[in-house]
Amino acid sequence: MNFKHALSIAVVSAVAGAFAGGAYVAHRAPAVPTRDAKPPAAETDANAHRANGAQPHSPYPDYLSLGGDAPVSFESLRQRASRDPAFLQSLLQRFRNETDPAARGELLSLLNAVSGEEVLRFALSLSASTRAQDERDGLALLSAYSMDRAEVRQTLLAKLEQGGDPQRRTELVAMLTPATLPSEDAAPVVAQLAALARDPDPALRAQAVLQLAQWDDSEQTEDLLHRAILDSSAPVRASAIAGVQGSRLRSDRLKEALLDIAADPASSAADRGAATFALQDFRLNRAEYGIWRRAQAQADADSGEGG
């Protein structure tokens, strides 16, 4: 899998989430400030933050109080922990001993941003704990690492093989983001996802289908995507259609299934819109193109009604 393909998958995954959840973003014209208008304080702070070299839209907070201490710059703590092993060890020890949920959450976000080998070893030890909270924190830290790390990949697969709560397994599957790997190393991930794509739980099935389409483009995956497009669960169908869009899989029966959905008035507007979007990447004959054009017009009309 190359970078371009992975980027395409990420975009399609976001589209799938919007279709599945019925999300809608209203587009508004920006307000035009008067000459004497002053920017809001929050905007001023954000501009100053960017001027100081910080990246906009960071997933991390600007400051940490660590359970009641005076606020300290998150970035300064991250940089210090990255270059000072002793300070990093003190953070790891504090995390082990911390009982305050707010401080523990702040430390978790800091360690996640620091990353590195020491944090990875710590995350693996936490994820192996029999204490539920430690395991969750360990998995949260592991999410910062790529699946090309064998120890991360094997940890997630081992936990999936244990079975258990479908919601927990769905979260684990979501962590299996695609990475460039030798086919021999990717094979266990593909096998696990293929098995979970047949799971009775629809949320788990939907997540497995979407991830499988990112990892594999074999005949087996084409078959599972075709089954999922016809699934009785709306989230599974949405994941399958997004999976087709983001993968290199193109077959006549996938095209026919998408055309059937796009042309069927009984299909939901979300399914019709997603199918129409996915069909743009298929080679269509004149009759199929006519179906697609009508479906596209209906999708535009549905979108206008939603706005």
Short mmCIF file of C-alpha atoms in Angstrom, two decimals:
data_model
loop_
_atom_site.label_atom_id
_atom_site.label_comp_id
_atom_site.label_asym_id
_atom_site.label_seq_id
_atom_site.Cartn_x
_atom_site.Cartn_y
_atom_site.Cartn_z
CA MET A 1 0.00 0.00 0.00
CA ASN A 2 1.47 3.36 -1.01
CA PHE A 3 0.96 6.73 0.63
CA LYS A 4 -1.43 7.96 -2.05
CA HIS A 5 -3.66 4.93 -1.57
CA ALA A 6 -3.63 5.33 2.21
CA LEU A 7 -4.57 9.01 1.88
CA SER A 8 -7.45 8.12 -0.42
CA ILE A 9 -8.68 5.57 2.12
CA ALA A 10 -8.60 8.14 4.91
CA VAL A 11 -10.76 10.52 2.90
CA VAL A 12 -13.25 7.80 2.00
CA SER A 13 -13.42 6.62 5.61
CA ALA A 14 -14.48 10.11 6.61
CA VAL A 15 -17.15 10.09 3.91
CA ALA A 16 -18.40 6.72 5.18
CA GLY A 17 -18.66 8.06 8.69
CA ALA A 18 -20.73 10.98 7.46
CA PHE A 19 -23.11 8.72 5.52
CA ALA A 20 -23.44 6.23 8.37
CA GLY A 21 -24.06 8.83 11.01
CA GLY A 22 -26.13 11.19 8.90
CA ALA A 23 -23.67 13.99 9.60
CA TYR A 24 -24.17 17.33 7.92
CA VAL A 25 -21.95 20.39 7.92
CA ALA A 26 -23.64 23.66 7.13
CA HIS A 27 -21.58 26.05 5.01
CA ARG A 28 -21.85 29.63 6.14
CA ALA A 29 -20.34 32.73 4.60
CA PRO A 30 -17.73 34.19 6.93
CA ALA A 31 -18.68 37.39 8.66
CA VAL A 32 -17.03 40.47 7.21
CA PRO A 33 -15.42 42.50 10.03
CA THR A 34 -15.73 46.27 10.09
CA ARG A 35 -12.61 48.38 9.98
CA ASP A 36 -12.67 49.06 13.72
CA ALA A 37 -13.72 45.60 14.76
CA LYS A 38 -11.35 43.73 17.06
CA PRO A 39 -10.86 39.98 16.68
CA PRO A 40 -12.33 37.86 19.46
CA ALA A 41 -9.94 37.01 22.26
CA ALA A 42 -9.91 33.34 21.32
CA GLU A 43 -8.96 34.19 17.74
CA THR A 44 -6.23 36.55 18.94
CA ASP A 45 -4.81 33.82 21.15
CA ALA A 46 -4.95 31.33 18.29
CA ASN A 47 -3.15 33.71 15.93
CA ALA A 48 -0.47 34.37 18.54
CA HIS A 49 -0.14 30.65 19.09
CA ARG A 50 0.44 30.08 15.38
CA ALA A 51 2.87 33.01 15.21
CA ASN A 52 4.95 31.27 17.86
CA GLY A 53 5.34 28.26 15.61
CA ALA A 54 2.61 25.99 17.02
CA GLN A 55 0.52 23.97 14.59
CA PRO A 56 -3.17 24.94 14.31
CA HIS A 57 -5.88 22.43 15.16
CA SER A 58 -3.62 20.41 17.45
CA PRO A 59 -5.35 17.48 19.16
CA TYR A 60 -3.48 18.37 22.34
CA PRO A 61 -4.21 21.11 24.90
CA ASP A 62 -2.13 24.27 25.11
CA TYR A 63 -1.49 23.90 28.82
CA LEU A 64 -1.49 21.17 31.46
CA SER A 65 -2.22 21.63 35.13
CA LEU A 66 -1.57 17.99 36.08
CA GLY A 67 -4.09 17.78 38.84
CA GLY A 68 -3.99 21.27 40.30
CA ASP A 69 -0.43 22.44 39.62
CA ALA A 70 0.14 25.82 37.98
CA PRO A 71 -0.53 25.51 34.23
CA VAL A 72 2.53 24.62 32.16
CA SER A 73 2.91 24.79 28.39
CA PHE A 74 2.10 21.40 26.85
CA GLU A 75 4.70 21.90 24.13
CA SER A 76 7.46 22.78 26.60
CA LEU A 77 6.70 19.60 28.58
CA ARG A 78 6.67 17.52 25.41
CA GLN A 79 10.01 18.88 24.25
CA ARG A 80 11.60 18.36 27.66
CA ALA A 81 10.32 14.79 27.91
CA SER A 82 11.60 14.07 24.40
CA ARG A 83 15.15 15.16 25.16
CA ASP A 84 15.47 14.39 28.90
CA PRO A 85 15.22 10.63 29.70
CA ALA A 86 15.16 11.28 33.44
CA PHE A 87 12.23 13.66 33.12
CA LEU A 88 10.39 11.16 30.91
CA GLN A 89 10.93 8.47 33.53
CA SER A 90 9.49 10.78 36.17
CA LEU A 91 6.39 11.27 34.02
CA LEU A 92 6.01 7.51 33.56
CA GLN A 93 6.34 6.96 37.29
CA ARG A 94 3.87 9.71 38.03
CA PHE A 95 1.41 8.15 35.61
CA ARG A 96 1.76 4.78 37.39
CA ASN A 97 0.98 6.38 40.74
CA GLU A 98 -1.59 8.98 39.67
CA THR A 99 -5.15 8.40 40.86
CA ASP A 100 -6.78 11.69 39.85
CA PRO A 101 -8.63 11.03 36.54
CA ALA A 102 -8.03 14.54 35.17
CA ALA A 103 -4.28 14.47 35.85
CA ARG A 104 -4.06 10.93 34.51
CA GLY A 105 -5.77 12.04 31.29
CA GLU A 106 -3.37 14.95 30.88
CA LEU A 107 -0.36 12.72 31.42
CA LEU A 108 -1.76 10.24 28.92
CA SER A 109 -2.07 12.92 26.24
CA LEU A 110 1.46 14.13 26.97
CA LEU A 111 2.97 10.65 26.76
CA ASN A 112 1.04 10.01 23.57
CA ALA A 113 2.60 13.14 22.04
CA VAL A 114 6.10 12.21 23.23
CA SER A 115 5.91 8.68 21.81
CA GLY A 116 9.31 6.96 21.31
CA GLU A 117 10.71 3.60 22.38
CA GLU A 118 10.45 4.14 26.13
CA VAL A 119 6.80 5.10 25.92
CA LEU A 120 6.18 2.13 23.62
CA ARG A 121 7.60 -0.31 26.17
CA PHE A 122 5.50 1.34 28.85
CA ALA A 123 2.38 1.12 26.67
CA LEU A 124 2.95 -2.57 25.97
CA SER A 125 3.33 -3.30 29.68
CA LEU A 126 0.13 -1.41 30.49
CA SER A 127 -1.84 -3.10 27.72
CA ALA A 128 -0.82 -6.50 29.14
CA SER A 129 -2.26 -5.62 32.55
CA THR A 130 -5.26 -7.46 33.94
CA ARG A 131 -6.50 -4.15 35.36
CA ALA A 132 -9.05 -2.77 32.90
CA GLN A 133 -8.03 0.89 33.26
CA ASP A 134 -4.34 0.12 32.74
CA GLU A 135 -5.17 -1.92 29.65
CA ARG A 136 -7.27 0.90 28.20
CA ASP A 137 -4.51 3.44 28.85
CA GLY A 138 -1.93 1.14 27.29
CA LEU A 139 -4.03 0.73 24.17
CA ALA A 140 -4.56 4.48 23.99
CA LEU A 141 -0.80 4.97 23.98
CA LEU A 142 -0.32 2.24 21.38
CA SER A 143 -2.63 4.13 19.02
CA ALA A 144 0.23 6.58 18.39
CA TYR A 145 2.32 3.84 16.76
CA SER A 146 2.20 2.47 13.25
CA MET A 147 1.10 -1.08 12.45
CA ASP A 148 4.51 -1.69 10.91
CA ARG A 149 5.69 -2.23 14.49
CA ALA A 150 5.34 -5.98 14.97
CA GLU A 151 4.85 -5.74 18.73
CA VAL A 152 1.97 -3.28 18.34
CA ARG A 153 0.33 -5.32 15.61
CA GLN A 154 0.68 -8.59 17.51
CA THR A 155 -0.70 -7.08 20.70
CA LEU A 156 -3.88 -5.94 18.98
CA LEU A 157 -4.35 -9.23 17.14
CA ALA A 158 -3.87 -11.22 20.34
CA LYS A 159 -6.54 -9.17 22.09
CA LEU A 160 -8.93 -9.59 19.18
CA GLU A 161 -8.43 -13.34 19.24
CA GLN A 162 -9.50 -13.36 22.89
CA GLY A 163 -13.03 -12.40 21.81
CA GLY A 164 -15.22 -10.71 24.36
CA ASP A 165 -17.26 -7.51 24.23
CA PRO A 166 -18.11 -6.47 20.63
CA GLN A 167 -17.67 -2.76 21.39
CA ARG A 168 -14.16 -3.36 22.74
CA ARG A 169 -13.28 -5.45 19.69
CA THR A 170 -14.70 -2.76 17.40
CA GLU A 171 -12.36 -0.24 19.03
CA LEU A 172 -9.42 -2.62 18.59
CA VAL A 173 -10.25 -3.12 14.90
CA ALA A 174 -10.36 0.65 14.43
CA MET A 175 -6.76 0.77 15.64
CA LEU A 176 -5.63 -1.52 12.82
CA THR A 177 -4.86 1.36 10.48
CA PRO A 178 -3.12 0.21 7.28
CA ALA A 179 0.64 0.32 6.95
CA THR A 180 3.13 -0.72 4.30
CA LEU A 181 4.17 -4.26 5.27
CA PRO A 182 5.52 -7.43 3.67
CA SER A 183 2.55 -9.56 2.61
CA GLU A 184 3.60 -12.26 5.09
CA ASP A 185 3.31 -9.79 7.97
CA ALA A 186 0.02 -8.36 6.76
CA ALA A 187 -1.56 -11.81 6.31
CA PRO A 188 -2.56 -12.32 9.99
CA VAL A 189 -4.24 -8.90 10.03
CA VAL A 190 -6.14 -9.68 6.84
CA ALA A 191 -7.22 -13.07 8.18
CA GLN A 192 -8.48 -11.57 11.43
CA LEU A 193 -10.38 -8.80 9.65
CA ALA A 194 -11.91 -11.26 7.19
CA ALA A 195 -13.22 -13.36 10.08
CA LEU A 196 -14.63 -10.31 11.87
CA ALA A 197 -16.30 -9.10 8.67
CA ARG A 198 -18.68 -12.04 9.20
CA ASP A 199 -19.29 -11.31 12.89
CA PRO A 200 -22.93 -11.23 14.09
CA ASP A 201 -22.46 -7.77 15.65
CA PRO A 202 -23.17 -5.13 12.95
CA ALA A 203 -20.91 -2.40 14.39
CA LEU A 204 -17.97 -4.80 14.55
CA ARG A 205 -18.79 -6.13 11.10
CA ALA A 206 -18.91 -2.60 9.67
CA GLN A 207 -15.54 -1.61 11.12
CA ALA A 208 -13.91 -4.85 10.00
CA VAL A 209 -15.22 -4.47 6.44
CA LEU A 210 -13.89 -0.93 6.16
CA GLN A 211 -10.47 -1.86 7.54
CA LEU A 212 -10.24 -5.01 5.41
CA ALA A 213 -10.75 -2.98 2.24
CA GLN A 214 -7.73 -0.88 3.25
CA TRP A 215 -5.50 -3.87 3.92
CA ASP A 216 -6.30 -6.27 1.10
CA ASP A 217 -7.50 -6.31 -2.49
CA SER A 218 -7.81 -10.06 -2.99
CA GLU A 219 -10.77 -12.04 -4.34
CA GLN A 220 -11.72 -12.90 -0.75
CA THR A 221 -12.08 -9.22 0.12
CA GLU A 222 -14.05 -8.52 -3.04
CA ASP A 223 -16.46 -11.26 -2.01
CA LEU A 224 -16.82 -9.87 1.52
CA LEU A 225 -17.38 -6.34 0.21
CA HIS A 226 -20.08 -7.59 -2.14
CA ARG A 227 -21.79 -9.38 0.76
CA ALA A 228 -21.50 -6.26 2.91
CA ILE A 229 -23.02 -3.99 0.24
CA LEU A 230 -26.13 -6.18 0.47
CA ASP A 231 -26.07 -6.31 4.28
CA SER A 232 -29.25 -5.56 6.25
CA SER A 233 -27.31 -3.14 8.47
CA ALA A 234 -27.01 0.46 7.20
CA PRO A 235 -23.58 1.07 8.82
CA VAL A 236 -22.24 -2.13 7.24
CA ARG A 237 -23.50 -1.07 3.82
CA ALA A 238 -21.96 2.38 4.25
CA SER A 239 -18.62 0.87 5.26
CA ALA A 240 -18.69 -1.51 2.30
CA ILE A 241 -19.45 1.22 -0.20
CA ALA A 242 -16.72 3.42 1.27
CA GLY A 243 -14.38 0.43 1.19
CA VAL A 244 -15.01 -0.06 -2.51
CA GLN A 245 -14.42 3.63 -3.18
CA GLY A 246 -11.12 3.64 -1.32
CA SER A 247 -9.76 0.35 -2.61
CA ARG A 248 -8.49 -0.87 -5.97
CA LEU A 249 -11.25 -3.48 -6.14
CA ARG A 250 -13.40 -3.13 -9.26
CA SER A 251 -15.60 -5.98 -10.46
CA ASP A 252 -18.79 -6.31 -12.46
CA ARG A 253 -20.78 -7.59 -9.51
CA LEU A 254 -19.63 -4.75 -7.26
CA LYS A 255 -20.65 -2.32 -10.00
CA GLU A 256 -24.04 -4.02 -10.41
CA ALA A 257 -24.70 -3.95 -6.67
CA LEU A 258 -23.87 -0.24 -6.52
CA LEU A 259 -26.04 0.50 -9.57
CA ASP A 260 -28.94 -1.37 -7.98
CA ILE A 261 -28.66 0.72 -4.82
CA ALA A 262 -28.23 3.98 -6.72
CA ALA A 263 -31.32 3.32 -8.87
CA ASP A 264 -33.59 1.90 -6.15
CA PRO A 265 -36.05 4.47 -4.73
CA ALA A 266 -36.50 2.20 -1.72
CA SER A 267 -32.85 2.64 -0.78
CA SER A 268 -32.05 5.32 1.76
CA ALA A 269 -30.78 8.66 0.50
CA ALA A 270 -27.49 7.98 2.28
CA ASP A 271 -27.01 4.62 0.53
CA ARG A 272 -27.97 6.05 -2.87
CA GLY A 273 -25.62 8.99 -2.46
CA ALA A 274 -22.72 6.81 -1.34
CA ALA A 275 -23.25 4.32 -4.16
CA THR A 276 -23.43 7.12 -6.72
CA PHE A 277 -20.20 8.57 -5.38
CA ALA A 278 -18.43 5.18 -5.54
CA LEU A 279 -19.59 4.52 -9.12
CA GLN A 280 -17.54 7.45 -10.40
CA ASP A 281 -14.49 5.19 -10.35
CA PHE A 282 -16.07 2.40 -12.42
CA ARG A 283 -16.10 2.04 -16.19
CA LEU A 284 -19.74 2.43 -17.23
CA ASN A 285 -21.44 1.60 -20.53
CA ARG A 286 -24.07 3.91 -21.98
CA ALA A 287 -27.01 2.31 -20.14
CA GLU A 288 -25.11 2.24 -16.85
CA TYR A 289 -24.06 5.83 -17.34
CA GLY A 290 -27.70 6.81 -17.76
CA ILE A 291 -28.55 5.13 -14.45
CA TRP A 292 -25.65 6.92 -12.80
CA ARG A 293 -26.68 10.33 -14.18
CA ARG A 294 -30.23 9.93 -12.88
CA ALA A 295 -28.91 8.76 -9.51
CA GLN A 296 -26.55 11.71 -9.38
CA ALA A 297 -29.38 14.12 -10.08
CA GLN A 298 -31.44 12.53 -7.31
CA ALA A 299 -28.47 12.70 -4.92
CA ASP A 300 -28.09 16.41 -5.70
CA ALA A 301 -31.79 16.92 -5.07
CA ASP A 302 -31.59 15.01 -1.77
CA SER A 303 -28.63 17.11 -0.75
CA GLY A 304 -30.52 20.31 -1.57
CA GLU A 305 -33.47 19.19 0.52
CA GLY A 306 -31.14 18.40 3.42
CA GLY A 307 -29.56 21.85 3.23
#
